[in-house]
XYZ file of C-alpha atoms in Angstrom:
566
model
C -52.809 -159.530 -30.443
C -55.307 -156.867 -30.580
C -53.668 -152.694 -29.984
C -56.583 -150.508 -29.136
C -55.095 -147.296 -29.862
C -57.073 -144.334 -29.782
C -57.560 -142.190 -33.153
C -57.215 -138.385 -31.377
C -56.245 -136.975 -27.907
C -58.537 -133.934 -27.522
C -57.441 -131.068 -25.777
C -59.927 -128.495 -23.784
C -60.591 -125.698 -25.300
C -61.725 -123.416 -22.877
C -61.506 -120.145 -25.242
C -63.193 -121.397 -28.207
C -65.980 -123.189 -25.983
C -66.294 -119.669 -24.092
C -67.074 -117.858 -27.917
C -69.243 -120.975 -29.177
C -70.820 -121.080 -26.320
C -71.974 -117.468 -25.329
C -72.668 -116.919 -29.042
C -74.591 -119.894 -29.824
C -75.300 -122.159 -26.401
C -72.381 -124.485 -28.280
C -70.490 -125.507 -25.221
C -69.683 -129.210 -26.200
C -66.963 -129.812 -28.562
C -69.762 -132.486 -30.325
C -71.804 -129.176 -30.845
C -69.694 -127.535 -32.955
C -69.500 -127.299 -36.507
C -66.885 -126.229 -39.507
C -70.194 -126.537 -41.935
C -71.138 -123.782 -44.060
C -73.354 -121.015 -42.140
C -76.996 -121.346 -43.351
C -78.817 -119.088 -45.198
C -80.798 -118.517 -42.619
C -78.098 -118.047 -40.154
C -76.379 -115.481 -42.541
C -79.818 -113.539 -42.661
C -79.438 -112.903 -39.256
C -75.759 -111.710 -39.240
C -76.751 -109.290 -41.708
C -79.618 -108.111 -39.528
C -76.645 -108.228 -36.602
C -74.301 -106.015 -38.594
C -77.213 -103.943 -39.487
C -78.278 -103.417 -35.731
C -74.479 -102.376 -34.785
C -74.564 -99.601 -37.703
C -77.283 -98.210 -36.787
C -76.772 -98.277 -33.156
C -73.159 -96.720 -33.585
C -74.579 -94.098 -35.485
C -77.570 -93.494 -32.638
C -74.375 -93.869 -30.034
C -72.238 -90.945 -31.889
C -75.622 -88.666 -32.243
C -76.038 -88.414 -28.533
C -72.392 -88.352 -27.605
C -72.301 -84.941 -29.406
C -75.649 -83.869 -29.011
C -74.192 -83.308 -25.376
C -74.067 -79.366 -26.472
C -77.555 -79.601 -26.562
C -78.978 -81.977 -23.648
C -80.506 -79.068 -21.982
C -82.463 -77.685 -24.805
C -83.755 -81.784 -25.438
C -85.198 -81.537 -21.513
C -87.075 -78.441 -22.587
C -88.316 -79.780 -25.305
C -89.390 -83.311 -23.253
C -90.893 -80.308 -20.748
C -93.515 -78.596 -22.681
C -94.771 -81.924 -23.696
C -95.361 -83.675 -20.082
C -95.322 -80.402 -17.532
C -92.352 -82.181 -15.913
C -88.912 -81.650 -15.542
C -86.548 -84.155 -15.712
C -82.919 -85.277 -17.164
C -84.304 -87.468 -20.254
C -81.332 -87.744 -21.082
C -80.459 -90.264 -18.677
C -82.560 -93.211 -19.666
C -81.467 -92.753 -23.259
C -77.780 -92.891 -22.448
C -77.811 -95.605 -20.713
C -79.808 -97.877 -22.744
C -77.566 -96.640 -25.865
C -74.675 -97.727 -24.195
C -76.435 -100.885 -22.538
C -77.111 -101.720 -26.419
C -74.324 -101.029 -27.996
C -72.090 -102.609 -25.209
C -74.252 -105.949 -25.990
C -74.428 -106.003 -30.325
C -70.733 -104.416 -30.285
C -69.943 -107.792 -27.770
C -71.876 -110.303 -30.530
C -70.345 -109.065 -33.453
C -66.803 -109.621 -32.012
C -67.882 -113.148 -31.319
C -69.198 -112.925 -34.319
C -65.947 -112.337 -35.733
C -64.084 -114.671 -33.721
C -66.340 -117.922 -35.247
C -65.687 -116.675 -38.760
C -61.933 -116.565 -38.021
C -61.750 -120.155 -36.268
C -63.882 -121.840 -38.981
C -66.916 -122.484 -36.790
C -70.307 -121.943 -38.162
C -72.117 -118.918 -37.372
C -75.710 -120.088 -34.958
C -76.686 -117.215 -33.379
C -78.891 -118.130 -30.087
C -82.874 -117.519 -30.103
C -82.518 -115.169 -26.730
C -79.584 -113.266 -28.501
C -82.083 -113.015 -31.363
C -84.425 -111.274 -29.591
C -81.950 -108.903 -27.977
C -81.106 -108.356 -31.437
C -84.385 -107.339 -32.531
C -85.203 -105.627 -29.410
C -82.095 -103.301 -29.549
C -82.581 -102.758 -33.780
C -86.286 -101.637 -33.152
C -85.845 -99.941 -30.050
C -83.494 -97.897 -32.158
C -85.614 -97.552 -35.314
C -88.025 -96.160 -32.696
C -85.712 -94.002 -30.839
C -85.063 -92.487 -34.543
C -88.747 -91.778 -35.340
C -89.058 -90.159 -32.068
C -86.167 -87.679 -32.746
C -86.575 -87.165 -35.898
C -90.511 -86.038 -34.721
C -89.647 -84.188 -32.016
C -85.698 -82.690 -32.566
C -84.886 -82.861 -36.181
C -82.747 -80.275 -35.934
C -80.437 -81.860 -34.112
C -79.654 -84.537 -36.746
C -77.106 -81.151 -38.188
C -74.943 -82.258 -35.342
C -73.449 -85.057 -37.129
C -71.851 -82.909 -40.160
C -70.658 -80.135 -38.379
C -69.029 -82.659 -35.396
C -67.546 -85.017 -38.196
C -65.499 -81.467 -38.994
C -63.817 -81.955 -35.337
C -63.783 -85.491 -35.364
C -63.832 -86.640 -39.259
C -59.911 -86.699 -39.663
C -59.491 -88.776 -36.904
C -62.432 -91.375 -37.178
C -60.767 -91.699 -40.431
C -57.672 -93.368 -38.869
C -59.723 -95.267 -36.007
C -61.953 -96.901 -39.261
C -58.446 -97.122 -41.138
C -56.864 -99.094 -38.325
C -60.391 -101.171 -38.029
C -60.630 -102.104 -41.587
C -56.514 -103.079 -41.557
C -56.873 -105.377 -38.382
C -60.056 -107.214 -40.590
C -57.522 -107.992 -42.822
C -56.318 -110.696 -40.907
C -59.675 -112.640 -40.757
C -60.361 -111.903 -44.625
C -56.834 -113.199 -45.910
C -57.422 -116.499 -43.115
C -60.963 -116.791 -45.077
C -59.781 -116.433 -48.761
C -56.815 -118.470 -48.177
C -58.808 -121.622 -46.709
C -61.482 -121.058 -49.255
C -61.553 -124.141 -52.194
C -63.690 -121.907 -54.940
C -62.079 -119.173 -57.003
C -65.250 -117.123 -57.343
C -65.572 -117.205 -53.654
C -62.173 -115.776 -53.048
C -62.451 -113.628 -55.882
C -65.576 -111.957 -54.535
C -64.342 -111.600 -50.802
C -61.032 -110.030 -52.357
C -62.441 -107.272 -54.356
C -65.285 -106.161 -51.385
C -62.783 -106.010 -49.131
C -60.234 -103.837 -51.613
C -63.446 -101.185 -52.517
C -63.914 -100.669 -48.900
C -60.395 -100.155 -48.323
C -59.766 -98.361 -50.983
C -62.799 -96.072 -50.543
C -60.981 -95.498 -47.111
C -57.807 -94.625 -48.357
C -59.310 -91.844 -50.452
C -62.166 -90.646 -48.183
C -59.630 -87.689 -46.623
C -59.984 -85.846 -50.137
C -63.496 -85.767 -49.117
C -63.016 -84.711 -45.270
C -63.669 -80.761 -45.064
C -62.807 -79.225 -41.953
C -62.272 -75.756 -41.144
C -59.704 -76.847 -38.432
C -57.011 -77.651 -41.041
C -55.334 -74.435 -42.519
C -53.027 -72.408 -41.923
C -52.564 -71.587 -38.344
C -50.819 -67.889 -39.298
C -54.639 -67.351 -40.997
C -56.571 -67.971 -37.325
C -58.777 -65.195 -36.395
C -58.855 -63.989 -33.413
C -60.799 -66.131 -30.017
C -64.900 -65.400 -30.838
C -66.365 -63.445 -27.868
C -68.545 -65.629 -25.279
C -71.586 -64.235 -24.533
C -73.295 -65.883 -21.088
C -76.652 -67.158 -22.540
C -78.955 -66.679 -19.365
C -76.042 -66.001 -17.736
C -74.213 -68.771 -16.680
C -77.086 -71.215 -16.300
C -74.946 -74.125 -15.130
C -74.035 -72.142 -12.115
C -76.981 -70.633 -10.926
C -80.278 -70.318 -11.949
C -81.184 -69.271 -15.149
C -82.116 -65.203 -15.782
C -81.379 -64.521 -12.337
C -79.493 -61.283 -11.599
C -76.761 -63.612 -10.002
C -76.676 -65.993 -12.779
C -75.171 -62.959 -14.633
C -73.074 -61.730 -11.952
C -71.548 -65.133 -11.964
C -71.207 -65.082 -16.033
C -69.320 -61.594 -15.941
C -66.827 -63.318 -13.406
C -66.479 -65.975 -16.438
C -65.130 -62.730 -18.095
C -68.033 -62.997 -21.013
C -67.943 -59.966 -23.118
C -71.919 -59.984 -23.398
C -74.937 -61.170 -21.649
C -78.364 -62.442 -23.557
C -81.602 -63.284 -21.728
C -85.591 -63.742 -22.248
C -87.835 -60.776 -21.897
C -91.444 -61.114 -21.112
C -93.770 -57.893 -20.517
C -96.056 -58.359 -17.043
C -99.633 -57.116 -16.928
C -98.511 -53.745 -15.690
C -96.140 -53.306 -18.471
C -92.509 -54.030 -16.681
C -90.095 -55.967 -18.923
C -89.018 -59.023 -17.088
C -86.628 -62.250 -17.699
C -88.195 -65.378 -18.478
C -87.432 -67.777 -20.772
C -91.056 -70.420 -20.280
C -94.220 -68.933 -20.989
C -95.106 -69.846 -17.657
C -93.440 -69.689 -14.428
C -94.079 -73.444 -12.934
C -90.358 -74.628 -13.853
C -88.529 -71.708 -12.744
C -90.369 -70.431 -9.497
C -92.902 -71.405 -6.901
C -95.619 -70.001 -8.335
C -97.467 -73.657 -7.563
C -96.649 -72.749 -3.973
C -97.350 -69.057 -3.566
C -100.220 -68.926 -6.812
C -101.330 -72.121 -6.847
C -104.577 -71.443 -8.678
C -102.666 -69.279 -11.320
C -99.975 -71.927 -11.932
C -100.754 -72.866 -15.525
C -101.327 -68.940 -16.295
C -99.035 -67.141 -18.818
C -95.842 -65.477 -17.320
C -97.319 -62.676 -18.683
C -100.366 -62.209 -16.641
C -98.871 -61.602 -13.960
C -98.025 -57.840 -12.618
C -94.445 -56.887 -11.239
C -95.735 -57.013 -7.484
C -97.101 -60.613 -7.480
C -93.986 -61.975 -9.718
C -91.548 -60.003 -6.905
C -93.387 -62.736 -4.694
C -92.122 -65.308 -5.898
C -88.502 -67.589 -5.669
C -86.336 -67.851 -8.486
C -84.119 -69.772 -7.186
C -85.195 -73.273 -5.233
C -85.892 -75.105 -8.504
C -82.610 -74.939 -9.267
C -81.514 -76.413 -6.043
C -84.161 -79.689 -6.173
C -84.230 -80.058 -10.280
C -80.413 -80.060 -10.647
C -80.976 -79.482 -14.103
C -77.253 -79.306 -15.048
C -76.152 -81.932 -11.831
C -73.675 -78.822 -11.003
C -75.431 -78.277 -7.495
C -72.805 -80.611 -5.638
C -69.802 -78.073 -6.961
C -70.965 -75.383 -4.779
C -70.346 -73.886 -2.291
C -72.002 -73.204 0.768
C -72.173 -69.373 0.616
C -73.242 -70.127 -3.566
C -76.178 -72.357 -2.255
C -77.418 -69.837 -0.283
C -77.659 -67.124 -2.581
C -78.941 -69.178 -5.397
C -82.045 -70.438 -2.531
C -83.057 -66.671 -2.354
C -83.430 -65.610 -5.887
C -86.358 -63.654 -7.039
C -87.166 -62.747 -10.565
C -85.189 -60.390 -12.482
C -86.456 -57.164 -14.514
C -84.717 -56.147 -17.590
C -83.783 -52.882 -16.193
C -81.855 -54.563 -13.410
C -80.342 -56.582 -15.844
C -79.162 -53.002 -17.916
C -77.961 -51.444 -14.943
C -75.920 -54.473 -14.033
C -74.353 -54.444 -17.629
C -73.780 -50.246 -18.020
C -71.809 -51.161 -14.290
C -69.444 -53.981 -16.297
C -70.131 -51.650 -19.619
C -70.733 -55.065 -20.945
C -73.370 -55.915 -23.969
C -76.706 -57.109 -23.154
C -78.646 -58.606 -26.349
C -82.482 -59.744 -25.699
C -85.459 -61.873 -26.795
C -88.319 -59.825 -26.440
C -91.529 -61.836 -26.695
C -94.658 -60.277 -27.431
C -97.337 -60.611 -25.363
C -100.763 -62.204 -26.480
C -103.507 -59.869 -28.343
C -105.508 -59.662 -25.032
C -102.860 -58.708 -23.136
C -103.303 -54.573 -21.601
C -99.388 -54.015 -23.087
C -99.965 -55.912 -26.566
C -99.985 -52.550 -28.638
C -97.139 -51.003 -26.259
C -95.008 -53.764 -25.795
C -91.585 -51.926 -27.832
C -92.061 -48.624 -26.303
C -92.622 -50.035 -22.587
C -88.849 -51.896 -23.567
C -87.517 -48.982 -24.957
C -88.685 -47.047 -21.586
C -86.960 -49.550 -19.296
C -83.807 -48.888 -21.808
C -84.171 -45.529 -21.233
C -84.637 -45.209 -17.407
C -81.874 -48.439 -16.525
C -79.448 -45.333 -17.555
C -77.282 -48.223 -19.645
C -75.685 -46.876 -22.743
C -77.584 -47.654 -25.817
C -74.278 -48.810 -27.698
C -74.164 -51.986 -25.623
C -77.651 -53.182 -26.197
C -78.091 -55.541 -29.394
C -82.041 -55.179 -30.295
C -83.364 -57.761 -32.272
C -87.822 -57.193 -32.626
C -87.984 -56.906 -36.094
C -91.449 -55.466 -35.488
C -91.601 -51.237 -35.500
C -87.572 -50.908 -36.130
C -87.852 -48.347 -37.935
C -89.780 -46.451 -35.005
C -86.786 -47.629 -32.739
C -84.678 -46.312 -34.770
C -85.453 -43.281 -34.639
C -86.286 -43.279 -30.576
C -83.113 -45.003 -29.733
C -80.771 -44.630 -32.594
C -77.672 -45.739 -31.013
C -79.026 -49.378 -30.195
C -77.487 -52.132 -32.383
C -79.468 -53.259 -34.395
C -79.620 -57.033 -34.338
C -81.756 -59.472 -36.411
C -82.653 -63.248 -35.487
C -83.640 -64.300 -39.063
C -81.052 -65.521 -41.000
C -80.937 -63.356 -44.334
C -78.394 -62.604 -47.015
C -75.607 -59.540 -45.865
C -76.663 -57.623 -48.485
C -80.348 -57.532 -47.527
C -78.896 -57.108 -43.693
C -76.966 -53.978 -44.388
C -79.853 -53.128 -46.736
C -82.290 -52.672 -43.803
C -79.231 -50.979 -41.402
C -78.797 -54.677 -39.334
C -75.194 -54.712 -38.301
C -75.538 -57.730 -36.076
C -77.024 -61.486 -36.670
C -78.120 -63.905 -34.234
C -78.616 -67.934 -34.992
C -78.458 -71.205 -33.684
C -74.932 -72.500 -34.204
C -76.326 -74.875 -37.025
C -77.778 -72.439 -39.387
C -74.641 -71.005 -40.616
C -71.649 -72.893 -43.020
C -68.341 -72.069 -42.460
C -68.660 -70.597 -46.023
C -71.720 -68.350 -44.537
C -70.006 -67.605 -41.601
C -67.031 -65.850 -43.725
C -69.277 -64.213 -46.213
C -70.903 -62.002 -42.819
C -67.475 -61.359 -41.728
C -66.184 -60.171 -45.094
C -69.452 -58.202 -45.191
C -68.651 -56.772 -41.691
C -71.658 -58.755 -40.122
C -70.857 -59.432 -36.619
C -72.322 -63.202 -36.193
C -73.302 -64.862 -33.017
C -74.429 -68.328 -32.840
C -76.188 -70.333 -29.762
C -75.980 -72.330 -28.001
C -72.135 -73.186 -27.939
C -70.882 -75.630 -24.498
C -68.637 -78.049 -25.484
C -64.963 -76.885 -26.774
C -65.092 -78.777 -29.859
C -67.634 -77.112 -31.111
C -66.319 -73.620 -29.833
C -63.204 -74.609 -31.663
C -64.701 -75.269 -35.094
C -66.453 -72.121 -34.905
C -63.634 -70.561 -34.094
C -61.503 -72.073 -36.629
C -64.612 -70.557 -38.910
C -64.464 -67.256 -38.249
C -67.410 -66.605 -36.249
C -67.137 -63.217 -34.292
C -69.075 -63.999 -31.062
C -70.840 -67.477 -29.344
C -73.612 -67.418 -26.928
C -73.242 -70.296 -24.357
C -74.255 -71.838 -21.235
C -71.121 -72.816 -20.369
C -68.383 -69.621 -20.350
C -67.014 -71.386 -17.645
C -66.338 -74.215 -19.636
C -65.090 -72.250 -22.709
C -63.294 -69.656 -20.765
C -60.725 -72.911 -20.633
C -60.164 -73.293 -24.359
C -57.459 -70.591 -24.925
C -56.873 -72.576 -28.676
C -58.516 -74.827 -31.018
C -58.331 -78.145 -29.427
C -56.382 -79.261 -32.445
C -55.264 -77.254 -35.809
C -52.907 -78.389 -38.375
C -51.848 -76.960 -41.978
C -53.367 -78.879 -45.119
C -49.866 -80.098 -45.823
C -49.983 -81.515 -42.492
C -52.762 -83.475 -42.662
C -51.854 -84.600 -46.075
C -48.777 -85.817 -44.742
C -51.134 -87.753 -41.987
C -53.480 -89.437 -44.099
C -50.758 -90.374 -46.909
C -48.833 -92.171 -44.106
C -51.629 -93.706 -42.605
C -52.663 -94.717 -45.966
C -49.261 -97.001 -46.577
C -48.404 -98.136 -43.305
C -52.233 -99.643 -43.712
C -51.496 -101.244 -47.210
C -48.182 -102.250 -46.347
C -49.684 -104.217 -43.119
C -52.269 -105.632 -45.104
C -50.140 -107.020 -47.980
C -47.702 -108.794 -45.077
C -51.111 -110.166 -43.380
C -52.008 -112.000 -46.632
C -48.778 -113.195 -47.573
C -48.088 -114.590 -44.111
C -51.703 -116.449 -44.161
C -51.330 -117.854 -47.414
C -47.716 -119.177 -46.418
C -49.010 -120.529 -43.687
C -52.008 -122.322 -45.250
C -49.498 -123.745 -47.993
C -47.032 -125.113 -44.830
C -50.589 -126.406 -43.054
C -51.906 -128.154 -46.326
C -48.739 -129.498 -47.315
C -48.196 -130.984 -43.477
C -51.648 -132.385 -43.649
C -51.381 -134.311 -46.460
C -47.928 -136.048 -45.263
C -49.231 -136.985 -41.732
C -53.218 -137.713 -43.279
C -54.816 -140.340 -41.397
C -57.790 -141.755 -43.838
C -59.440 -143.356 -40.133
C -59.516 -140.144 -38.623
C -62.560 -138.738 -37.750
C -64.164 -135.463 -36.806
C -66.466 -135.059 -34.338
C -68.886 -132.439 -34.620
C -72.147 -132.487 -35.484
C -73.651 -130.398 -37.994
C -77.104 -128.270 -37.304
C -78.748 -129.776 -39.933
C -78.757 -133.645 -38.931
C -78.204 -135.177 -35.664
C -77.368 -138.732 -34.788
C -76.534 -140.338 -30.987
C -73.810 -141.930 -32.591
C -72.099 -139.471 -33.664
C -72.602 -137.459 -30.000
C -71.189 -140.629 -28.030
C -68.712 -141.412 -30.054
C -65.354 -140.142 -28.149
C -62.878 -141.997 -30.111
C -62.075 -145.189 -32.324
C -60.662 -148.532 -32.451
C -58.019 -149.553 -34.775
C -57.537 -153.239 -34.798
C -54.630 -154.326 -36.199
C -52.999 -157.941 -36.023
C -49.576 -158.786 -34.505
C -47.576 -161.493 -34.978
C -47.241 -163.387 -32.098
């Protein structure tokens, strides 16, 4: 009698033909493979790993950068002559990509921890190398054009540092599992040997990166200086429109403590607001000028810019997508702003006795006011009536003529210099962008009595490291949004945080020692089973990439003949 019995019953299985097959077009069980990778294929999830390190680095830039999108759409406007939100495109494509390499590398992951051989698909390929030069390019093109902003990484990493530090801790532990499955189904020492120890440094490096981690957010809480004073930088340019008299109005109802704008000096010598050296973004000049569009603010007299709207652009450019907040009565208002002069801008602070500080620009050599430009400011000072302790000067041209005009101004520089040299020349004040001072600077000027203000400060975590620094004062865009943040998002105590980290550190090595004990018990149980219940007929079928036969892709099962008595 011949028993056909057949050698294996195969199951479906839907989940590994789901990661096979969306990773590597390996949706037949034939298809697969528990070869080694190739060389080749391991080239390529190197360049895979690559591409998601540099694309979570590119995703983290412009997720904090966010305290500076508008100043990146200025800078994209003087280069085209167009507004728009660039910002937009770049977002979503960084998230498109990252969504997409983030997605392979967990499949990724998943065929090294089933055994299957890594054969990443041509079209993934190329969405591989389209996302990791798209990137490089995206780079390049920052670096060119915003280099500055690169500074946002270190001073974020002080808000964020200690707790990326647990998110990579908790990473790194979970990869523990698919390391200790690897090592403990590997056959050669060396192999195991080599996998143990890189994955040790890296954790290891992790358990003693907090010694590293320097943030000014973990002292002691009894030491916290008081909350820094918001200045409304343009006034509250989220709001309303930008240098507009009620831009500020709406700022001093944000209860700043200070207002800052752009001063330009017209033809006929009136100091006005405006922050582009020409008016096509902010008014209609196009519409009521349009053959003077492209002409400097400055060329204009006070009767034709009293012409024009200030307002509009705001209402069609969006430029902050606040417009849908408002209300009707807001709308309206905003629709018929004109431009603002510098003494309406004084009168309206001596009213609020609130500070004003200003950028005075000087006008161009040709210009009727270019010799006169300080004393026709110092006149509009003079006649707004505003008291000259609550005006923060900061030309650095003529101040010792100012001086002695207007002696009670504050004197204000925006250079960054040494205190000693500051208090040398009489400068009381000091005004910089919020990345050109260390929290070691930033205490030196207040131990030197050198009340600092950095710009441009929106988003609360920054506003709470600065704080947490000791800065005196921020300039902002936002003192609606920081008017919110009565206290440091978060503060702890060194001791605190030591207690964190150390914690964090042995809950991780604990979890990892149990994860490799538990897979190299269970690969002792699995070998010891399989060599009991070993069937020398079996047979597996898969195919391996690197030879292909129709007999082995029919086959389904085998034929064991064996004869019974009868």
């Amino acid at each position: 009698m011949v028993k056909h019995q057949p050698l294996q019953v195969y199951e479906r299985q839907l989940c590994l033909s789901c990661i096979t097959g969306i990773y590597g077009c390996r949706w037949k069980r034939y298809q697969r493979s528990h070869d080694d990778t190739t060389k080749w294929e391991l080239l390529w999830s190197l360049i895979l790993l690559l591409t998601f390190c540099l694309l979570l680095v590119w995703f983290y830039f412009w997720w904090e950068a966010h305290n500076d999108y508008n100043e990146f759409n200025w800078f994209l406007y003087n280069r085209s002559g167009e507004w728009s939100d660039g910002t937009v495109p770049i977002l979503t494509t960084t998230a498109a990509g990252f969504t997409y390499i983030a997605f392979l590398m967990v499949l990724a992951l998943c065929h090294i921890a089933l055994g299957q051989q890594l054969n990443l698909h041509w079209l993934h390929k190329i969405g591989v190398t389209a996302a990791l030069l798209t990137t490089i390019v995206g780079v390049i093109s920052v670096n060119q054009t915003w280099g500055q902003e690169w500074d946002v990484i270190p001073i974020s990493l002080q808000a964020t540092g200690p707790f990326l530090h647990i998110g990579a801790l908790a990473a790194v532990t979970a990869l523990s599992w698919i390391v200790a499955g690897q090592v403990a189904r590997a056959e050669k020492t060396l192999f195991q040997v080599v996998v143990v120890l890189l994955y040790l440094s890296v954790l290891l490096g992790l358990y003693v990166v907090p010694l590293y981690i320097t943030s000014p957010c973990i002292m002691d809480p009894d030491t916290l200086k008081p909350r820094p004073d918001v200045i409304g930088h343009q006034g509250a340019p989220m709001l309303a429109p930008e240098n507009t008299l009620w831009s500020f109005q709406r700022a001093l109802q944000m209860n700043v403590t200070g207002l800052e704008a752009d001063v330009a000096i017209s033809v006929d010598g009136v100091p006005f607001l405006m922050h582009d050296l020409t008016l096509r973004r902010t008014t209609d000049v196009g519409k009521v000028f349009p053959d003077r569009q492209m002409d400097e603010a400055s060329r204009f007299n006070w009767t034709d810019l009293q012409q024009l709207n200030a307002g509009q652009w705001f209402l069609k450019d969006d430029p902050f997508w606040t417009v849908h907040t408002l209300a009707s009565r807001e709308i309206e208002l905003i629709a018929n702003q004109s431009v603002c002069s510098l003494e309406q801008l004084l009168k309206l602070a001596s009213y609020h006795n609130t500070t004003v500080v200003f950028r005075l620009r000087r006008p161009s050599p040709e210009h009727p006011c270019y010799h006169s430009w300080i004393n026709d400011t110092l006149q509009a000072v003079q006649q707004s009536g505003v008291s000259q302790s609550l005006v923060m000067w900061t030309p650095d041209e003529h101040r010792a003529q100012v001086r002695q005009l207007a002696p009670g101004l504050i004197q204000t520089s925006v250079e960054k210099r040494s205190p000693q040299s500051l208090q040398k020349d009489g400068i009381s004040r000091l005004l910089l962008r919020y990345n050109q001072a260390s929290t070691r600077e930033i205490r030196d000027f207040s131990e030197t009595h050198i009340n600092l203000t950095l710009y441009t400060v929106n988003e609360p975590w920054l506003y709470s490291v600065l704080w947490c620094s000791g800065v005196s004062s921020v300039s902002s865009e936002a003192p609606h949004i920081l008017q919110k943040v009565p206290y440091p998002i978060w503060l702890m105590s060194p001791s605190e945080y030591c207690l964190m980290w150390v914690s964090a550190d042995l809950i991780s090595f604990a979890v990892v020692i149990g994860i490799f004990i538990f897979q190299n018990y269970h690969m002792i149980r699995y070998r010891t089973s399989g060599m009991r219940s070993y069937n020398p007929e079996q047979i597996m079928l898969s195919a391996a990439v690197r030879r292909s036969s129709p007999d082995i892709n029919v086959m389904k099962e085998k034929l064991i003949f064996s004869g019974q008595p009868q």
